[in-house]
PDB file of C-alpha atoms in Angstrom:
ATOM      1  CA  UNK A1124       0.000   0.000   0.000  1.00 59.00           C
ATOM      2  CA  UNK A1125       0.681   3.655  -0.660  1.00 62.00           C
ATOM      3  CA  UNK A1126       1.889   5.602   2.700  1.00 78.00           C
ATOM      4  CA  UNK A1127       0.073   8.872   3.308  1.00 80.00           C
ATOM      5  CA  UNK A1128       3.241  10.703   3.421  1.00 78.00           C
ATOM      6  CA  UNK A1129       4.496   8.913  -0.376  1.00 84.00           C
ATOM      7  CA  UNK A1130       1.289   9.572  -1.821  1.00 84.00           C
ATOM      8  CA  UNK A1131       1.325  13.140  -0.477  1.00 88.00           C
ATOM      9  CA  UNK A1132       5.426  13.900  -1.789  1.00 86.00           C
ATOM     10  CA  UNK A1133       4.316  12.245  -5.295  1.00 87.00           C
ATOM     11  CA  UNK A1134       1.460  14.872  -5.495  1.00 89.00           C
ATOM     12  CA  UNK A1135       4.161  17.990  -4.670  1.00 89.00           C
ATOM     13  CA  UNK A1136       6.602  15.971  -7.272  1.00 91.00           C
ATOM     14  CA  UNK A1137       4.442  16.094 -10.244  1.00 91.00           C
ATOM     15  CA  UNK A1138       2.847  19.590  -9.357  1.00 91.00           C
ATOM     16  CA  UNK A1139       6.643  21.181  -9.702  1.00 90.00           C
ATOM     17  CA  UNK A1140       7.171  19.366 -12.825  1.00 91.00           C
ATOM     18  CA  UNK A1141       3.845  20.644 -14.258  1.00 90.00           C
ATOM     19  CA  UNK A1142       4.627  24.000 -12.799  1.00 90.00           C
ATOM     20  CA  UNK A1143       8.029  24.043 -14.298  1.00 88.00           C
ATOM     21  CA  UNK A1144       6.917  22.789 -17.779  1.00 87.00           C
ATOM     22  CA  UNK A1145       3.853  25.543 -18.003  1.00 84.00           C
ATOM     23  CA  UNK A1146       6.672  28.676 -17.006  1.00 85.00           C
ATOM     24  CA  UNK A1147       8.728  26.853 -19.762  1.00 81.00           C
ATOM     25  CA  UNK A1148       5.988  26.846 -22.644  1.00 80.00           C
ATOM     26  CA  UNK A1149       4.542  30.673 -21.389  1.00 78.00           C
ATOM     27  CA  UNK A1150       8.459  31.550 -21.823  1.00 77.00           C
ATOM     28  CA  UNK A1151       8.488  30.352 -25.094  1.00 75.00           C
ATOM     29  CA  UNK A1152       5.046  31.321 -26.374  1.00 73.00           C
ATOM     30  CA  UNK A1153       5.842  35.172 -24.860  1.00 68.00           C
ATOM     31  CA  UNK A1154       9.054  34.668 -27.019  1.00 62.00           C
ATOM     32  CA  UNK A1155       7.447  34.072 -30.273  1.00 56.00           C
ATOM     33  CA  UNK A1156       4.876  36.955 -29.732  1.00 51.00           C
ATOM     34  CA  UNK A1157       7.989  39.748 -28.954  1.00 48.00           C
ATOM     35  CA  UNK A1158       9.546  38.472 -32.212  1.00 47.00           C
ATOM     36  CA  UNK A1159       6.267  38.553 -34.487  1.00 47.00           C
ATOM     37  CA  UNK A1160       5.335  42.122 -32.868  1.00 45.00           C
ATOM     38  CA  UNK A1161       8.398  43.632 -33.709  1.00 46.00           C
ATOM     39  CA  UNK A1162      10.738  43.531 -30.305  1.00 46.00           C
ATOM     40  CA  UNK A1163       7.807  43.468 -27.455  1.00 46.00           C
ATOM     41  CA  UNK A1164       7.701  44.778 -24.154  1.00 47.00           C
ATOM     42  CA  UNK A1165       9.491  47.960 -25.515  1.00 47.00           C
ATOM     43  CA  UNK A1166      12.634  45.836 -26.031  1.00 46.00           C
ATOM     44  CA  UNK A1167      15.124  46.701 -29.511  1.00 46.00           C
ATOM     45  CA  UNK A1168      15.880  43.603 -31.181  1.00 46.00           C
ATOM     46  CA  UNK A1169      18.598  41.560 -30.703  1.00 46.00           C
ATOM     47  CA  UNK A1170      21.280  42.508 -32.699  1.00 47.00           C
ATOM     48  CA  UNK A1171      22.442  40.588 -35.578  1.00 46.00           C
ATOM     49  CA  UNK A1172      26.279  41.837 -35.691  1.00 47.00           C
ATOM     50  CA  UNK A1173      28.468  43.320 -32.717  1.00 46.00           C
ATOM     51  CA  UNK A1174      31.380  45.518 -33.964  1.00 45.00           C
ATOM     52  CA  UNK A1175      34.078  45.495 -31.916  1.00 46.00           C
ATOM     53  CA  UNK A1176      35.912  48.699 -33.623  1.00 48.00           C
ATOM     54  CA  UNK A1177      34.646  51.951 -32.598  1.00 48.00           C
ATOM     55  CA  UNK A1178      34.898  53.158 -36.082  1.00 48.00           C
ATOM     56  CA  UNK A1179      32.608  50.402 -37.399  1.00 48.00           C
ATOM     57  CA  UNK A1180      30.222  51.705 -35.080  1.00 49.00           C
ATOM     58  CA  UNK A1181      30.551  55.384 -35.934  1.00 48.00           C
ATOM     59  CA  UNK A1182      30.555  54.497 -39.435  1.00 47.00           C
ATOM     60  CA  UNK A1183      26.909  52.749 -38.930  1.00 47.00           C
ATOM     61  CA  UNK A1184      25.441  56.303 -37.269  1.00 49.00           C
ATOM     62  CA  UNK A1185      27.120  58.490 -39.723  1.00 50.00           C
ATOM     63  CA  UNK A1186      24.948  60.274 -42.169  1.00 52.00           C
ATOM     64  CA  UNK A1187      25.023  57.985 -45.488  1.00 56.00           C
ATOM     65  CA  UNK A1188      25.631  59.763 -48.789  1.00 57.00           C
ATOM     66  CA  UNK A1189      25.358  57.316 -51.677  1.00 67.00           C
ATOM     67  CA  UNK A1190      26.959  58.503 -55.468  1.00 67.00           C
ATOM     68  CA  UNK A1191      23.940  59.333 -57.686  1.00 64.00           C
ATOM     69  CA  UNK A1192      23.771  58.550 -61.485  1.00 62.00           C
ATOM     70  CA  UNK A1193      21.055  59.919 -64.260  1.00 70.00           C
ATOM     71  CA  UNK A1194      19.334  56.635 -64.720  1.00 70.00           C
ATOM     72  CA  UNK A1195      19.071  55.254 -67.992  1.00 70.00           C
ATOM     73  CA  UNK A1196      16.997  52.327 -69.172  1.00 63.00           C
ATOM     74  CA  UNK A1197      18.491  48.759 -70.090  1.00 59.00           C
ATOM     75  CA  UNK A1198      17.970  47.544 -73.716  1.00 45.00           C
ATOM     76  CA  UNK A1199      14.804  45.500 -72.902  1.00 45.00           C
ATOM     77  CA  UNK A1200      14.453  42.067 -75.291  1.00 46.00           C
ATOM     78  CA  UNK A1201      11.096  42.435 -77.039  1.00 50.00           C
ATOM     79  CA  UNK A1202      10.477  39.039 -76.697  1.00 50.00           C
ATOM     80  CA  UNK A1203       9.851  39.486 -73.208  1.00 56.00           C
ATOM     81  CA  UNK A1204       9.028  43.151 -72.190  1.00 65.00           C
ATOM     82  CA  UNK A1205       9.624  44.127 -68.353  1.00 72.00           C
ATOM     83  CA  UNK A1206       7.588  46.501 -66.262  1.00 77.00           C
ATOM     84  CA  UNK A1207       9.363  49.447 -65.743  1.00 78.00           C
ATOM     85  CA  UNK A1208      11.611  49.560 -62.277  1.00 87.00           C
ATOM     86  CA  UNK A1209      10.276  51.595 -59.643  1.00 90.00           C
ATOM     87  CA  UNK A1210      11.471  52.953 -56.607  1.00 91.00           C
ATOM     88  CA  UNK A1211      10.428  50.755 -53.384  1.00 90.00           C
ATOM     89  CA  UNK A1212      10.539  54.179 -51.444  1.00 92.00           C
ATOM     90  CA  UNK A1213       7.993  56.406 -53.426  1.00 93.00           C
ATOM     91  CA  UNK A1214       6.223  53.659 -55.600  1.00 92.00           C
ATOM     92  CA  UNK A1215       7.241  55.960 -58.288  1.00 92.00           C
ATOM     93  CA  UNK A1216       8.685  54.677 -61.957  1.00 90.00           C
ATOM     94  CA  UNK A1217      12.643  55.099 -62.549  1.00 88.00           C
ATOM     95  CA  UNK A1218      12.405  57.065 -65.902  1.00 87.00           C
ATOM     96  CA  UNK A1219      15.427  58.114 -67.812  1.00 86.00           C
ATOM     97  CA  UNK A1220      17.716  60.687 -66.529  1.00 86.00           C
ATOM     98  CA  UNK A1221      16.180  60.949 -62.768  1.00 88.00           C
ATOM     99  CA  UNK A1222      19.342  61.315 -60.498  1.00 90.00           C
ATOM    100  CA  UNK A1223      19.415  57.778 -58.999  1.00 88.00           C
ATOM    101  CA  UNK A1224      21.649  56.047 -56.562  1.00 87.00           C
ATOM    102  CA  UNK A1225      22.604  52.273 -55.674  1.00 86.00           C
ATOM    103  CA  UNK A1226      22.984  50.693 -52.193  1.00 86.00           C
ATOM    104  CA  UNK A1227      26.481  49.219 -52.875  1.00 84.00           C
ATOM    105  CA  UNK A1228      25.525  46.465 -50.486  1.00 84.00           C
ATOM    106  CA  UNK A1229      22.847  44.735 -52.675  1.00 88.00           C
ATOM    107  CA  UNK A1230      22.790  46.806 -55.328  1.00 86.00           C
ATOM    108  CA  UNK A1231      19.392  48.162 -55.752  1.00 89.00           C
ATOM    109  CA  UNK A1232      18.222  51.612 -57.063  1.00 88.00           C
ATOM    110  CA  UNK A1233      16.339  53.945 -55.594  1.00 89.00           C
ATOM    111  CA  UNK A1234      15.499  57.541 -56.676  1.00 91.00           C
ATOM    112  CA  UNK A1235      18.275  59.849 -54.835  1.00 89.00           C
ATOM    113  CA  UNK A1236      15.958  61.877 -52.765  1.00 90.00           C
ATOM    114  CA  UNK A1237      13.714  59.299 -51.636  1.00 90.00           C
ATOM    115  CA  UNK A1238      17.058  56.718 -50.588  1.00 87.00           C
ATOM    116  CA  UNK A1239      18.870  59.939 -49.054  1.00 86.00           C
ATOM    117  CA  UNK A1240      15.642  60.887 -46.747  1.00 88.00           C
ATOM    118  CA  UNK A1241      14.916  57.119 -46.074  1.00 88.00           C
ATOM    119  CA  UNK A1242      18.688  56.796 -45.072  1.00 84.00           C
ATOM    120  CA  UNK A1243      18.663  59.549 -42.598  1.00 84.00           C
ATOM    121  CA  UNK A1244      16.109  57.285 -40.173  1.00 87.00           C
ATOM    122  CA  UNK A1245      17.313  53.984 -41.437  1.00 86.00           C
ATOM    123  CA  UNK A1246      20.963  52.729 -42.585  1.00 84.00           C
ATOM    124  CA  UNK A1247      19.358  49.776 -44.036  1.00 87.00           C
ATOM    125  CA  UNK A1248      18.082  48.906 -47.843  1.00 90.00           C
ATOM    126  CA  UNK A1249      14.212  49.482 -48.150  1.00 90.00           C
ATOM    127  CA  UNK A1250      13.963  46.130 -50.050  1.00 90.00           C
ATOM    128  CA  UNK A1251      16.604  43.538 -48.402  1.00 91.00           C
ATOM    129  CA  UNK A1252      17.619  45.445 -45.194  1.00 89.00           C
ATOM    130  CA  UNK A1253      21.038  45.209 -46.182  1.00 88.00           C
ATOM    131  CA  UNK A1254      23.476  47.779 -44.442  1.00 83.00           C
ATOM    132  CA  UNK A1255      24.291  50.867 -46.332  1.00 76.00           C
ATOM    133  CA  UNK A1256      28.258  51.243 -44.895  1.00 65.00           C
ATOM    134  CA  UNK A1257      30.243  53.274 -46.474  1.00 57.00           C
ATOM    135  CA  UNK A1258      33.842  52.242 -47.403  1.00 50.00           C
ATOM    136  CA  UNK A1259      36.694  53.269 -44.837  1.00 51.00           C
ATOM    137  CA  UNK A1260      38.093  55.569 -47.386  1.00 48.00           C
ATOM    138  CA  UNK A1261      35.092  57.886 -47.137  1.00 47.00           C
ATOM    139  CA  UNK A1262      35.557  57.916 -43.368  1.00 47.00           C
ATOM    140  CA  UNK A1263      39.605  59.876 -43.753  1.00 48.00           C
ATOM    141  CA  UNK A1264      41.265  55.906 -43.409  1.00 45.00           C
ATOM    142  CA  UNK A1265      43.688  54.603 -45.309  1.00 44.00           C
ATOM    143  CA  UNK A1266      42.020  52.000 -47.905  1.00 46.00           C
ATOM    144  CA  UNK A1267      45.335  49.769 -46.597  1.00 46.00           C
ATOM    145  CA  UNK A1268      43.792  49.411 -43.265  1.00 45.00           C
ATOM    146  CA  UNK A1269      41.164  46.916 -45.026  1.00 46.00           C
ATOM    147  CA  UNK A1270      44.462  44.538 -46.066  1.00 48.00           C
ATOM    148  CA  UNK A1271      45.687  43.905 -42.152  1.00 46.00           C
TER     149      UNK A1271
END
């Protein structure tokens, strides 16, 4: 037979376990819901990349300044006609000789206003979220301190 005082130990051993296992799947359920809402209880993401130089850092708050280019139009097969490109900032067209400029990360083109204004609150590409660094040489560093 079952003592009182087995019985009674049992009952506190499986109500810590099922205790334990609830906090566990809350934690991880809470978890999910900070991620999918965008960071939470007023928490910034985690970061993807630490940068242990300072000038990495100051590099990423610096004000970005991209080159800008007249955009012209690629020949276009007629077999298979494209819709034109458009800026993912304004939703506007990319038409021939509006100043553009390229994210040298990824590449893409934005119209030169709308990249320069969306750069000044985010250092990130509008379509990928790349990181729009500039090269050490626009910073006043030697271009040799990238071969060390």
């Amino acid at each position: 037979m079952v003592q009182t005082g087995d019985a009674i130990f049992l009952l506190v051993e499986v109500a810590l376990v099922a205790v334990f296992l609830l906090s566990c799947l809350c934690s991880v359920c809470s978890g999910r819901e900070g991620r999918a809402s965008g960071g939470g209880q007023g928490h910034p993401p985690p970061r993807r990349q630490q940068h242990a130089a300072g000038d990495d850092e100051e590099r990423l708050r610096a004000p970005v300044v991209l080159a800008h280019f007249p955009y012209s139009a690629r020949a276009r097969a007629a077999s298979a006609p494209e819709p034109p490109p458009v800026c993912a900032v304004c939703l506007d067209e990319l038409r021939p000789g509006q100043l553009c400029s390229e994210v040298p990360a990824c590449r893409h083109i934005f119209h030169e206003e709308c990249i320069r204004a969306w750069a000044r609150k985010k250092n990130t590409c509008p379509l990928c979220r790349a990181r729009v660094v500039l090269p050490r040489a626009a910073y006043g560093i030697a271009a040799a301190d990238d071969m060390v």
